[in-house]
XYZ file of C-alpha atoms in Angstrom:
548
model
C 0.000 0.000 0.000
C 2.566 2.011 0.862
C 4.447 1.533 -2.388
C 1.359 2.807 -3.982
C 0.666 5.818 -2.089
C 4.246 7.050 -3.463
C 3.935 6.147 -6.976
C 0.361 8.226 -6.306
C 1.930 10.672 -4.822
C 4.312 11.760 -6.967
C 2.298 11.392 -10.435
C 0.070 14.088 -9.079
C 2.534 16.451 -7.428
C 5.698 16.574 -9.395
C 4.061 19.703 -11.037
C 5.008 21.077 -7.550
C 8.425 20.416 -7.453
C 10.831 22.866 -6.075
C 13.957 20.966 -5.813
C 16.462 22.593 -8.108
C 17.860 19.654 -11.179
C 17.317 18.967 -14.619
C 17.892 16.326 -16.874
C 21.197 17.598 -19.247
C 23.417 16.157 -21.729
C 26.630 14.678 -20.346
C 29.499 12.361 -21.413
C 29.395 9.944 -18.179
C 28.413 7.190 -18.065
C 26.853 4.907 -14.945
C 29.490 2.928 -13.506
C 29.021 -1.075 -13.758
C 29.431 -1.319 -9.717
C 26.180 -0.269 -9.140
C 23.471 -3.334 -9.454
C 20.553 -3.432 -11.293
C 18.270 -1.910 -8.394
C 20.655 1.156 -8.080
C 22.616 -0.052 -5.145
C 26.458 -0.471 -4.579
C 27.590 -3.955 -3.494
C 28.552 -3.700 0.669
C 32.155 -5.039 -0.903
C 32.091 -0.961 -2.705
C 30.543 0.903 0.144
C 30.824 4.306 -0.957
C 31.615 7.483 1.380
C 30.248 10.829 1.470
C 31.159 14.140 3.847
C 28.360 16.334 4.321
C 28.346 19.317 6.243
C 25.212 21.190 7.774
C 24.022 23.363 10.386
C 22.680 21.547 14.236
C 19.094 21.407 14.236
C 16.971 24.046 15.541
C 14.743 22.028 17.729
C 15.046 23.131 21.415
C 15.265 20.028 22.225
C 15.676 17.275 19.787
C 19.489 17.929 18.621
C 21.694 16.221 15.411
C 24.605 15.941 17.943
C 22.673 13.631 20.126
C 21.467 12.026 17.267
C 22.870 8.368 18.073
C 20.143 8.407 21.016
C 17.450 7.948 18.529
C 16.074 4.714 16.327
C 15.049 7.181 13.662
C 18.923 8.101 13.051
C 20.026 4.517 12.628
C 17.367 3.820 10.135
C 18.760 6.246 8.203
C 22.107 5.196 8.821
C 20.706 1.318 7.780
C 19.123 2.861 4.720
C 22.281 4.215 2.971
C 24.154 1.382 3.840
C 21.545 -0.923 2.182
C 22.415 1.046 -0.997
C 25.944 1.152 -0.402
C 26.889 4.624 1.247
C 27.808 5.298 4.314
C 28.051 8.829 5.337
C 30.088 10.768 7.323
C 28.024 14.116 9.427
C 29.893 17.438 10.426
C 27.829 19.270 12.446
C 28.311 23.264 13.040
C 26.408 25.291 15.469
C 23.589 26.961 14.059
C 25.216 30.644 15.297
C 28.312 29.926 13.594
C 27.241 27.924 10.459
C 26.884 31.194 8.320
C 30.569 32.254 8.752
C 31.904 28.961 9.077
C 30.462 28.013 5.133
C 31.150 31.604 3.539
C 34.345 31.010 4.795
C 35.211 27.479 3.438
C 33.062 27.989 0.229
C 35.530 31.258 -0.082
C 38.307 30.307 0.343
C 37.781 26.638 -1.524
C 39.284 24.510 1.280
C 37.754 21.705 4.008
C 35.020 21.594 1.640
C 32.538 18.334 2.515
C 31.323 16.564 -0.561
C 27.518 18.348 0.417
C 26.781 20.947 2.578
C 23.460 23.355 2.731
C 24.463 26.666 0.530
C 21.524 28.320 1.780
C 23.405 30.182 4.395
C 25.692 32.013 2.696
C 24.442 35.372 0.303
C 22.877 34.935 -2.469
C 25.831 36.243 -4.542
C 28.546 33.944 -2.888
C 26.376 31.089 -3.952
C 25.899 31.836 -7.898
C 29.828 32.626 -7.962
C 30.468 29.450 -5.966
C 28.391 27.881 -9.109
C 30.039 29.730 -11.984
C 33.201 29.311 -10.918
C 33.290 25.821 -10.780
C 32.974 24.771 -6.952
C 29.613 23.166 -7.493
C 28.665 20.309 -9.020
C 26.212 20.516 -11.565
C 23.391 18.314 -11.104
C 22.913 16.599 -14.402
C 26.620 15.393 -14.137
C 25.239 13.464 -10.926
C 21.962 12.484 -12.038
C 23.623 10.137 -15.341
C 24.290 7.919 -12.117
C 20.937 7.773 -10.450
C 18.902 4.225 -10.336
C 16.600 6.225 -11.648
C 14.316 7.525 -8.802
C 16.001 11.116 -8.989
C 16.484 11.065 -12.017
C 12.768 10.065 -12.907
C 11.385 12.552 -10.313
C 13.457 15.739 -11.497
C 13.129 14.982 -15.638
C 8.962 14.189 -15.917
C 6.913 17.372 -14.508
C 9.846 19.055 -12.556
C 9.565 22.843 -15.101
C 8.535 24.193 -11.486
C 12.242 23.423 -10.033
C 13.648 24.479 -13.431
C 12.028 27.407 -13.797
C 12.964 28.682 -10.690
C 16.685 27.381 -9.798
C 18.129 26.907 -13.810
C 20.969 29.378 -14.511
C 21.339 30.940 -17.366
C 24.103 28.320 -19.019
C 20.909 25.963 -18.434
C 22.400 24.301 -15.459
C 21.357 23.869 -12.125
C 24.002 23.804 -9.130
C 21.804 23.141 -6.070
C 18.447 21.740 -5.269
C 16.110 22.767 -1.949
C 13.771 21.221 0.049
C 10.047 20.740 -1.238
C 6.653 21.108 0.493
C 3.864 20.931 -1.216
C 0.161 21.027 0.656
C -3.155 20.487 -0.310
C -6.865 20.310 1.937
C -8.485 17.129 0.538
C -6.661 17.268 -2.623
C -7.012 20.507 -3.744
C -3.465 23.216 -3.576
C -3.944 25.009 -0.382
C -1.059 27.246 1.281
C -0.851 27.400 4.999
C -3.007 30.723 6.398
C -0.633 32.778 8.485
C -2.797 34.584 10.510
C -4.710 36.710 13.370
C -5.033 34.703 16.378
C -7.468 35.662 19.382
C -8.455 34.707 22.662
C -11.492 32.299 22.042
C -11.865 31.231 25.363
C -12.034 35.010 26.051
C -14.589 36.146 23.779
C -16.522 33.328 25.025
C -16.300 34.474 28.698
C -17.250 37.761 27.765
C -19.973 36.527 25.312
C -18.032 38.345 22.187
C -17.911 37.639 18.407
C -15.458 36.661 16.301
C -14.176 40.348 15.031
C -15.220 40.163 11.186
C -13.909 44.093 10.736
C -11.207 46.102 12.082
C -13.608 48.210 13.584
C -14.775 45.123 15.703
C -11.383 44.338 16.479
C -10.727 47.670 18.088
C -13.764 47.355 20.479
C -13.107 43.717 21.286
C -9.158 44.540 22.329
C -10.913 47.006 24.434
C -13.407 44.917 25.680
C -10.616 42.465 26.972
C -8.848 45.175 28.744
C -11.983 46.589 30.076
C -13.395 43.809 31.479
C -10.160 42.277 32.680
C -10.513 39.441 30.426
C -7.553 37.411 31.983
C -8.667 38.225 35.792
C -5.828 39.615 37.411
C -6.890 42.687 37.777
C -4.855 44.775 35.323
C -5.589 46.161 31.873
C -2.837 44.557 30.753
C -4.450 42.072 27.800
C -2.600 43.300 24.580
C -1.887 42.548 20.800
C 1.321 41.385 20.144
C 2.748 41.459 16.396
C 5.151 42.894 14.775
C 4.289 46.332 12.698
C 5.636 45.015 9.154
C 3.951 44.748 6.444
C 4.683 40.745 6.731
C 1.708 40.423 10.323
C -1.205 39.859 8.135
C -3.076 42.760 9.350
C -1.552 44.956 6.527
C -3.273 42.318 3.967
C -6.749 44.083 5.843
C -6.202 46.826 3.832
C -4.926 45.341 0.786
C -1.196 45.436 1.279
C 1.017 43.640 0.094
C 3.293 41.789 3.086
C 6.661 43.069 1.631
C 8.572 45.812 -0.224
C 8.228 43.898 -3.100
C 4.952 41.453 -3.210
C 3.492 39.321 -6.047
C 0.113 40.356 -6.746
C -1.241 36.970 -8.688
C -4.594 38.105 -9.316
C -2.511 41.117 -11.749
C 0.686 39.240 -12.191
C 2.539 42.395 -11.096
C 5.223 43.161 -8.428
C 3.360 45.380 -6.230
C 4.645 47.636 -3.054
C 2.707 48.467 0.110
C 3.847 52.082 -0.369
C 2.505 52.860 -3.209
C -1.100 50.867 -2.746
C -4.332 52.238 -1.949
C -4.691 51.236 2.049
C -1.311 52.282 3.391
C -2.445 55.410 5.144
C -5.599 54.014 6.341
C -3.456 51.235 7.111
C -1.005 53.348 9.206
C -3.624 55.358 10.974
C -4.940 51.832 12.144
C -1.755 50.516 13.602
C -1.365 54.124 15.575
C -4.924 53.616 16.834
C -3.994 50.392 18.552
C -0.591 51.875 20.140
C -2.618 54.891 21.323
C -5.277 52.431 22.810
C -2.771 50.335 24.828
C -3.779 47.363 22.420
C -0.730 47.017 20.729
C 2.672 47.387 22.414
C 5.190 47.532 19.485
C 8.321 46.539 22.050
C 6.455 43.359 23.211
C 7.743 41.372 20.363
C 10.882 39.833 21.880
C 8.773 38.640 25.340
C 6.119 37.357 23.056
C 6.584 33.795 24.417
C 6.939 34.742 28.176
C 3.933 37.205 27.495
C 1.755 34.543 26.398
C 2.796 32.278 29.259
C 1.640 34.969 31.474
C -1.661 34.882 30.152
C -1.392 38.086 28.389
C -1.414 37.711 24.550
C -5.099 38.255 23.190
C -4.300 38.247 19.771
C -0.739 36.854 17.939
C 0.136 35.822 14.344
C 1.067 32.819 13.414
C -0.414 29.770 11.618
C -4.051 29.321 11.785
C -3.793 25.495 12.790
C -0.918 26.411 14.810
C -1.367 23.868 18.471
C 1.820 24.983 20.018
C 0.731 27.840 21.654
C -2.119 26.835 24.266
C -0.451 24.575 25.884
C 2.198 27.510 27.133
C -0.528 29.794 28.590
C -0.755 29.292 31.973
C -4.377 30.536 33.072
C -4.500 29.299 36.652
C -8.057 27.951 37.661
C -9.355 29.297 34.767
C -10.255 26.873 31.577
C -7.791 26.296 29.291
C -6.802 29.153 26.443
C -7.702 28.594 23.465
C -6.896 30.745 20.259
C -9.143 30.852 17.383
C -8.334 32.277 14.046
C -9.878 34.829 11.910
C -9.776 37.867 9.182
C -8.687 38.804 7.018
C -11.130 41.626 8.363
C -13.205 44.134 6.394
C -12.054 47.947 6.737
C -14.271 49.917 4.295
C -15.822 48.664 0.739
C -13.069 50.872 -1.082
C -10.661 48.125 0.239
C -10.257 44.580 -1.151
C -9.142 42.600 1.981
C -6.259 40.143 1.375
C -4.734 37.282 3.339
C -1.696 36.339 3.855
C -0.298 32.586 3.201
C 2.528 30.312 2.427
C 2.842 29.373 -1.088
C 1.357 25.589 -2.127
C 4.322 24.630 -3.271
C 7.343 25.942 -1.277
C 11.093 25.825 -2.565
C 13.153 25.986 0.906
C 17.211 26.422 1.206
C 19.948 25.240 -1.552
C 21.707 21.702 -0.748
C 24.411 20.993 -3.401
C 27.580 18.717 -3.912
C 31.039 20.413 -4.182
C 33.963 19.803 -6.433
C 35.248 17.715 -3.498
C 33.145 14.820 -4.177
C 35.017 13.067 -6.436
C 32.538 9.863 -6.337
C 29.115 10.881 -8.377
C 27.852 7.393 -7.741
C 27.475 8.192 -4.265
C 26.434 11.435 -4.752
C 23.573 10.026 -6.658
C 23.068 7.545 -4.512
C 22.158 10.317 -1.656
C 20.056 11.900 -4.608
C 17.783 9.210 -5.129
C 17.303 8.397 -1.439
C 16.208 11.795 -0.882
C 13.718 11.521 -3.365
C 13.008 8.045 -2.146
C 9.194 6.989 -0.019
C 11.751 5.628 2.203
C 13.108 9.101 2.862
C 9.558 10.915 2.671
C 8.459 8.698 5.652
C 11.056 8.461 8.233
C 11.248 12.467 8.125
C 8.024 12.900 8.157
C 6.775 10.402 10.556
C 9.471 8.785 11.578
C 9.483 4.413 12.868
C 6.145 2.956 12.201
C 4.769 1.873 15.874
C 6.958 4.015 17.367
C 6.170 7.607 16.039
C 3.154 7.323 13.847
C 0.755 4.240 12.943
C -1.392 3.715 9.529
C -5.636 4.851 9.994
C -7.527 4.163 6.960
C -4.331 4.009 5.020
C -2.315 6.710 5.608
C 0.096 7.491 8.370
C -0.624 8.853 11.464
C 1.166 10.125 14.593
C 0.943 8.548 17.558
C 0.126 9.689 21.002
C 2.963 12.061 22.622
C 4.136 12.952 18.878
C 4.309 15.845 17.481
C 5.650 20.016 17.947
C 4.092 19.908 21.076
C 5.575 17.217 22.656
C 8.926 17.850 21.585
C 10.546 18.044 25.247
C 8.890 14.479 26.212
C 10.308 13.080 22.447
C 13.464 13.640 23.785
C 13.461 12.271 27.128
C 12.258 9.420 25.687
C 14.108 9.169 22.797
C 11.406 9.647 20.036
C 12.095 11.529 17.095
C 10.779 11.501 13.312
C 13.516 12.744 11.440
C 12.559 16.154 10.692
C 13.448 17.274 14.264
C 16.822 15.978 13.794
C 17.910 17.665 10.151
C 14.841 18.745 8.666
C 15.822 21.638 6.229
C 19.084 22.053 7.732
C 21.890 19.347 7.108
C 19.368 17.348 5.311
C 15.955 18.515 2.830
C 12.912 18.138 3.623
C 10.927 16.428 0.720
C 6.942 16.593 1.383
C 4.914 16.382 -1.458
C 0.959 16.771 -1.529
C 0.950 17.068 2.138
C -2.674 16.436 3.466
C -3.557 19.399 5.769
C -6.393 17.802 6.368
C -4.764 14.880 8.277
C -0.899 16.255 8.938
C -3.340 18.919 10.879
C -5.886 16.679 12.318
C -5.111 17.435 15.580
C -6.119 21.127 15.623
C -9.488 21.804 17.302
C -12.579 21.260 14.592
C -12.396 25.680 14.414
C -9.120 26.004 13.065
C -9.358 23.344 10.422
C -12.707 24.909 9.693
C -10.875 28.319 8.964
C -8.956 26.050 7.018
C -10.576 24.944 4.846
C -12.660 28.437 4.276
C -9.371 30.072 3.184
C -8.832 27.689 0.264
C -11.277 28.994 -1.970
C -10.427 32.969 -0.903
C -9.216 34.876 -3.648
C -7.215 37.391 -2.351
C -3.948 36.472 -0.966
C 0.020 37.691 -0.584
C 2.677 35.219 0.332
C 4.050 36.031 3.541
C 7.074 36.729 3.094
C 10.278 37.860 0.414
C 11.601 34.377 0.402
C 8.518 33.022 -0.424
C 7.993 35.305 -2.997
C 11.616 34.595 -4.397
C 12.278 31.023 -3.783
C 8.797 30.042 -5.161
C 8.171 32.582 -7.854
C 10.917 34.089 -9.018
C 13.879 32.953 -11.387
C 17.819 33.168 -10.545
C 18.820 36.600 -10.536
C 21.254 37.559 -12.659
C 24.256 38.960 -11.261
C 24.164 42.347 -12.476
C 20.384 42.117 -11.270
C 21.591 40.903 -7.635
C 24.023 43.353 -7.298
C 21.935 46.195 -7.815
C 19.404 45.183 -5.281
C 22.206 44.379 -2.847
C 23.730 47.952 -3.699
C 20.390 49.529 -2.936
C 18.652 47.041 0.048
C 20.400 47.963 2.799
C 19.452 51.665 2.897
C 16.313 51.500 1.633
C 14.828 48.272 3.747
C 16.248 49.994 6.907
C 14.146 53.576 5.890
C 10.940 51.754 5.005
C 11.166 49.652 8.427
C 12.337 53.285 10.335
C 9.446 54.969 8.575
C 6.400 52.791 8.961
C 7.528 52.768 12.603
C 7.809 56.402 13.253
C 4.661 56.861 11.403
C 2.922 54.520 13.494
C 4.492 55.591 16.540
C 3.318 59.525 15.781
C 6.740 60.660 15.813
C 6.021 61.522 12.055
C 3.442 62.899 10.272
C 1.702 61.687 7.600
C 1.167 65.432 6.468
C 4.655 65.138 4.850
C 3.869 61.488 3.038
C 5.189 63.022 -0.644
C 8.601 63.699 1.345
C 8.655 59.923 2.829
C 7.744 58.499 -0.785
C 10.740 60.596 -2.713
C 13.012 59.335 -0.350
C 12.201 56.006 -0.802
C 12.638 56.285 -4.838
C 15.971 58.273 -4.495
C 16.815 55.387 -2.580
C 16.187 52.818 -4.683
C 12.652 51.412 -4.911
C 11.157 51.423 -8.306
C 14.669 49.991 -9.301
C 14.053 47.380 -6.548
C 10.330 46.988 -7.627
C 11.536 46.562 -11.412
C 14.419 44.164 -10.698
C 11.523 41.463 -8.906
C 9.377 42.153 -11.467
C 12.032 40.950 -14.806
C 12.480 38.007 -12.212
C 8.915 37.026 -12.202
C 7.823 37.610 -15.514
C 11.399 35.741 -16.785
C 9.703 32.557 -14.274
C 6.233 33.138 -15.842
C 7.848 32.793 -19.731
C 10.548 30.355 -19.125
């Protein structure tokens, strides 16, 4: 069955692939060693050195990763295809320097190591000046499951990672999700106080006017029963917290409006005053505090937090509050809201099909066997499974014939996992030393533990219309073709300054210490700096991704 599922799986998803590698021309041919399955005889193990950053789990970490089963399953995987593998792990704080400067300076290189830390521009010269492999050298070796899975329905991944010589150097993790079959990107959204508006027999906010008067409401009424106005909105005041999608924004500088196939900017839309004016409204109220951000966590642990972004299925959260003798918090999600009939109200959401980091093989791996034979495990069920879900009866079991997670698994259990020693093998190298490869993800079941409200909201945000991704990568990893260099240095010429006045002036302008009287002054100084040259840069990238 499960057999099936994959070969299911990936005829209807490849269209979604985001893993960078092509099928191309080359003179070498498959070496005889390998057997007629794709495996190495254990007499020819092969080796491989791969470098990556330590996990970010809190608790689940790659450098304890011999205390788990899920590790030596993986371990017993390779070596069943005849690689063994050997892992350097770097500290996450230090894994940016430590690859710019080995990729730099071309020495210590592993045969594979995540590129995705290093800038943008290091990477494509890394590529064009020979330190990467190219993937279609390594795929003449593959036993055919990489090769079959990047060549058949993979224009996605070429469209977005081929360089211009019609090469690709490095391929990313791949998520693709759908709600009973159909494309569906995560919501990233408003989050309130359910359990709240219940006590206080409120509804749902459906505008922002609503919003305003339930925020006060909370604080009012003393919503959280200690005594002290002191229930607040926490986000940040970006264009990237959803709220700005209320009034049609777009959630960066730069933003893909599908619906027009244009690069669009906040600062030049419709809603951005109205917008601002709204964001100063909750600072002046005592709703929002805009230096709350960093203490969001011990906030919301305090019983504070009314209303937070973050996913709309999102579990992780309640189980932090601490509410004392009071039932359990619960955080429902909602919006985007209505703010006038002028206004189209957008949300904000990942992208169905998400292209995540750059993995690639160096000019120190001098065996392409084995470097295909990594290749085609990643894009293996095999692989798919254990990092997903892990050991069958030990992390997830099989309802009505697909995979579920057992009791005590899961984000919100992490802590216990590791006490235990229970991991699936995303917590241990999930987009980090290793990609993650998740196609057609079921939201419907991968989220079947959220409360019957947030998979509701769910599955109402499907079929809505109106959306931004939420965020620049998104936007670029998923949407967006290579950048030229002369394209990448411009924007890196201009970014800095002009990223850093756009943050400095929505802030100020929201915090009253400017005044929107003087908006023509704000908006030169944001061309002179750089923006429509910015804006026009994104858009050649996305309309060179739509024609390609």
């Amino acid at each position: 069955m499960r057999a099936q599922r994959w070969k299911s799986f990936f005829s209807v998803t490849l269209a979604a692939l985001t893993v960078a590698g092509m099928l191309g021309a080359c003179n070498t041919v498959p070496s005889e060693s390998q057997t007629s399955d794709g495996a190495s005889p254990q007499s020819q193990m092969h080796h491989l050195k791969i470098m990556g950053p330590e996990s970010t789990n809190p608790f689940i970490k790659m450098n304890d990763r011999e205390n788990y089963s899920v590790w030596k399953q993986f371990e017993e995987d390779l070596r069943a295809r005849g690689l063994e593998i050997e892992v350097e792990i770097i500290p996450v704080d230090q894994y940016a320097v430590v690859s710019q400067t080995r990729t730099a300076s071309a020495t210590d290189l592993p045969d594979m190591l995540n590129v995705g830390w290093v800038d943008e521009t290091t990477a494509i010269n890394l590529a064009n000046q020979g330190l990467l492999i190219p993937l279609e050298e390594i795929l003449e070796y593959s036993d055919g499951t990489a090769k079959d899975f990047f060549a058949n329905e993979g224009a996605y991944s070429r469209k977005l990672n081929t360089f211009e010589n019609g090469k690709t150097y490095w391929f990313s993790s791949l998520v693709s999700t759908v709600w009973k079959g159909e494309e569906c990107g995560s919501p990233w959204t408003t989050l309130i106080r359910k359990d709240w508006l219940e006590k206080l027999n409120l509804s749902v906010p459906t505008t922002a006017q609503e919003f305003i008067d339930v925020m006060k409401a909370f604080r009012e009424q003393d919503a959280n029963g200690n005594g002290v106005p002191d229930e607040i909105a926490v986000f940040d005041v970006s264009f990237a917290n959803s709220i700005a999608g209320w009034f049609g924004l777009g959630s960066e500088l730069a933003s893909i409006n599908f619906e027009e196939n244009k690069v669009v900017c906040p600062w030049y839309q419709e809603g951005i005053q109205e917008y601002i004016s709204f964001m100063k409204t909750l600072v002046d109220e005592g709703i929002l505090d805009v230096a709350a951000v960093d203490q969001l966590d011990q906030l919301i642990t305090e019983n504070k937090v009314a209303c937070t972004v973050n996913y709309g299925t999102e579990t992780w959260l309640e189980p932090t509050v601490n509410t004392g003798d009071a039932p359990a918090a619960e955080y429902i999600p909602f919006g985007p809201c209505t703010v006038s009939d002028s206004l189209t109200a957008y949300a904000t959401r990942d992208a169905q099909r998400m292209s995540m980091n750059r993995f690639a093989f160096t000019k120190a791996c001098e065996d392409l066997e084995a470097a295909a034979i990594l290749l085609d495990y990643f894009c293996s069920e095999e692989y798919h499974m254990l990092t997903e879900w892990g050991i069958e009866g030990e992390t997830y079991e099989i309802v009505d014939g697909y995979p579920q997670f057992l009791d005590g698994i899961g984000a919100a259990y992490w802590e216990q996992m590791a006490q235990k020693g229970l991991a699936y093998g995303g917590c241990l190298w999930n987009n980090l030393i290793f990609p993650r490869m998740s196609l057609e993800q079921e939201l419907s079941r991968t989220d079947a533990a959220a409360p019957a409200y947030k998979l509701e909201y769910l599955e109402n945000s499907v079929d809505y219309p109106h959306y931004y991704l939420g965020s620049e990568t998104l936007n670029e990893m998923n949407y967006m073709a290579v950048p030229t260099l002369e394209e990448l240095n411009k924007k890196l010429e201009i970014m800095t300054d002009l990223s850093t006045y756009s943050s400095e002036t929505l802030m100020n302008l929201i915090l009253g210490r400017l005044d929107l009287d003087d908006w023509d002054t704000y908006i030169s100084e944001l061309q002179s700096l750089g923006l429509d040259e910015y804006l026009a840069i994104q858009q050649a990238r996305y309309d060179r991704y739509q024609n390609s």
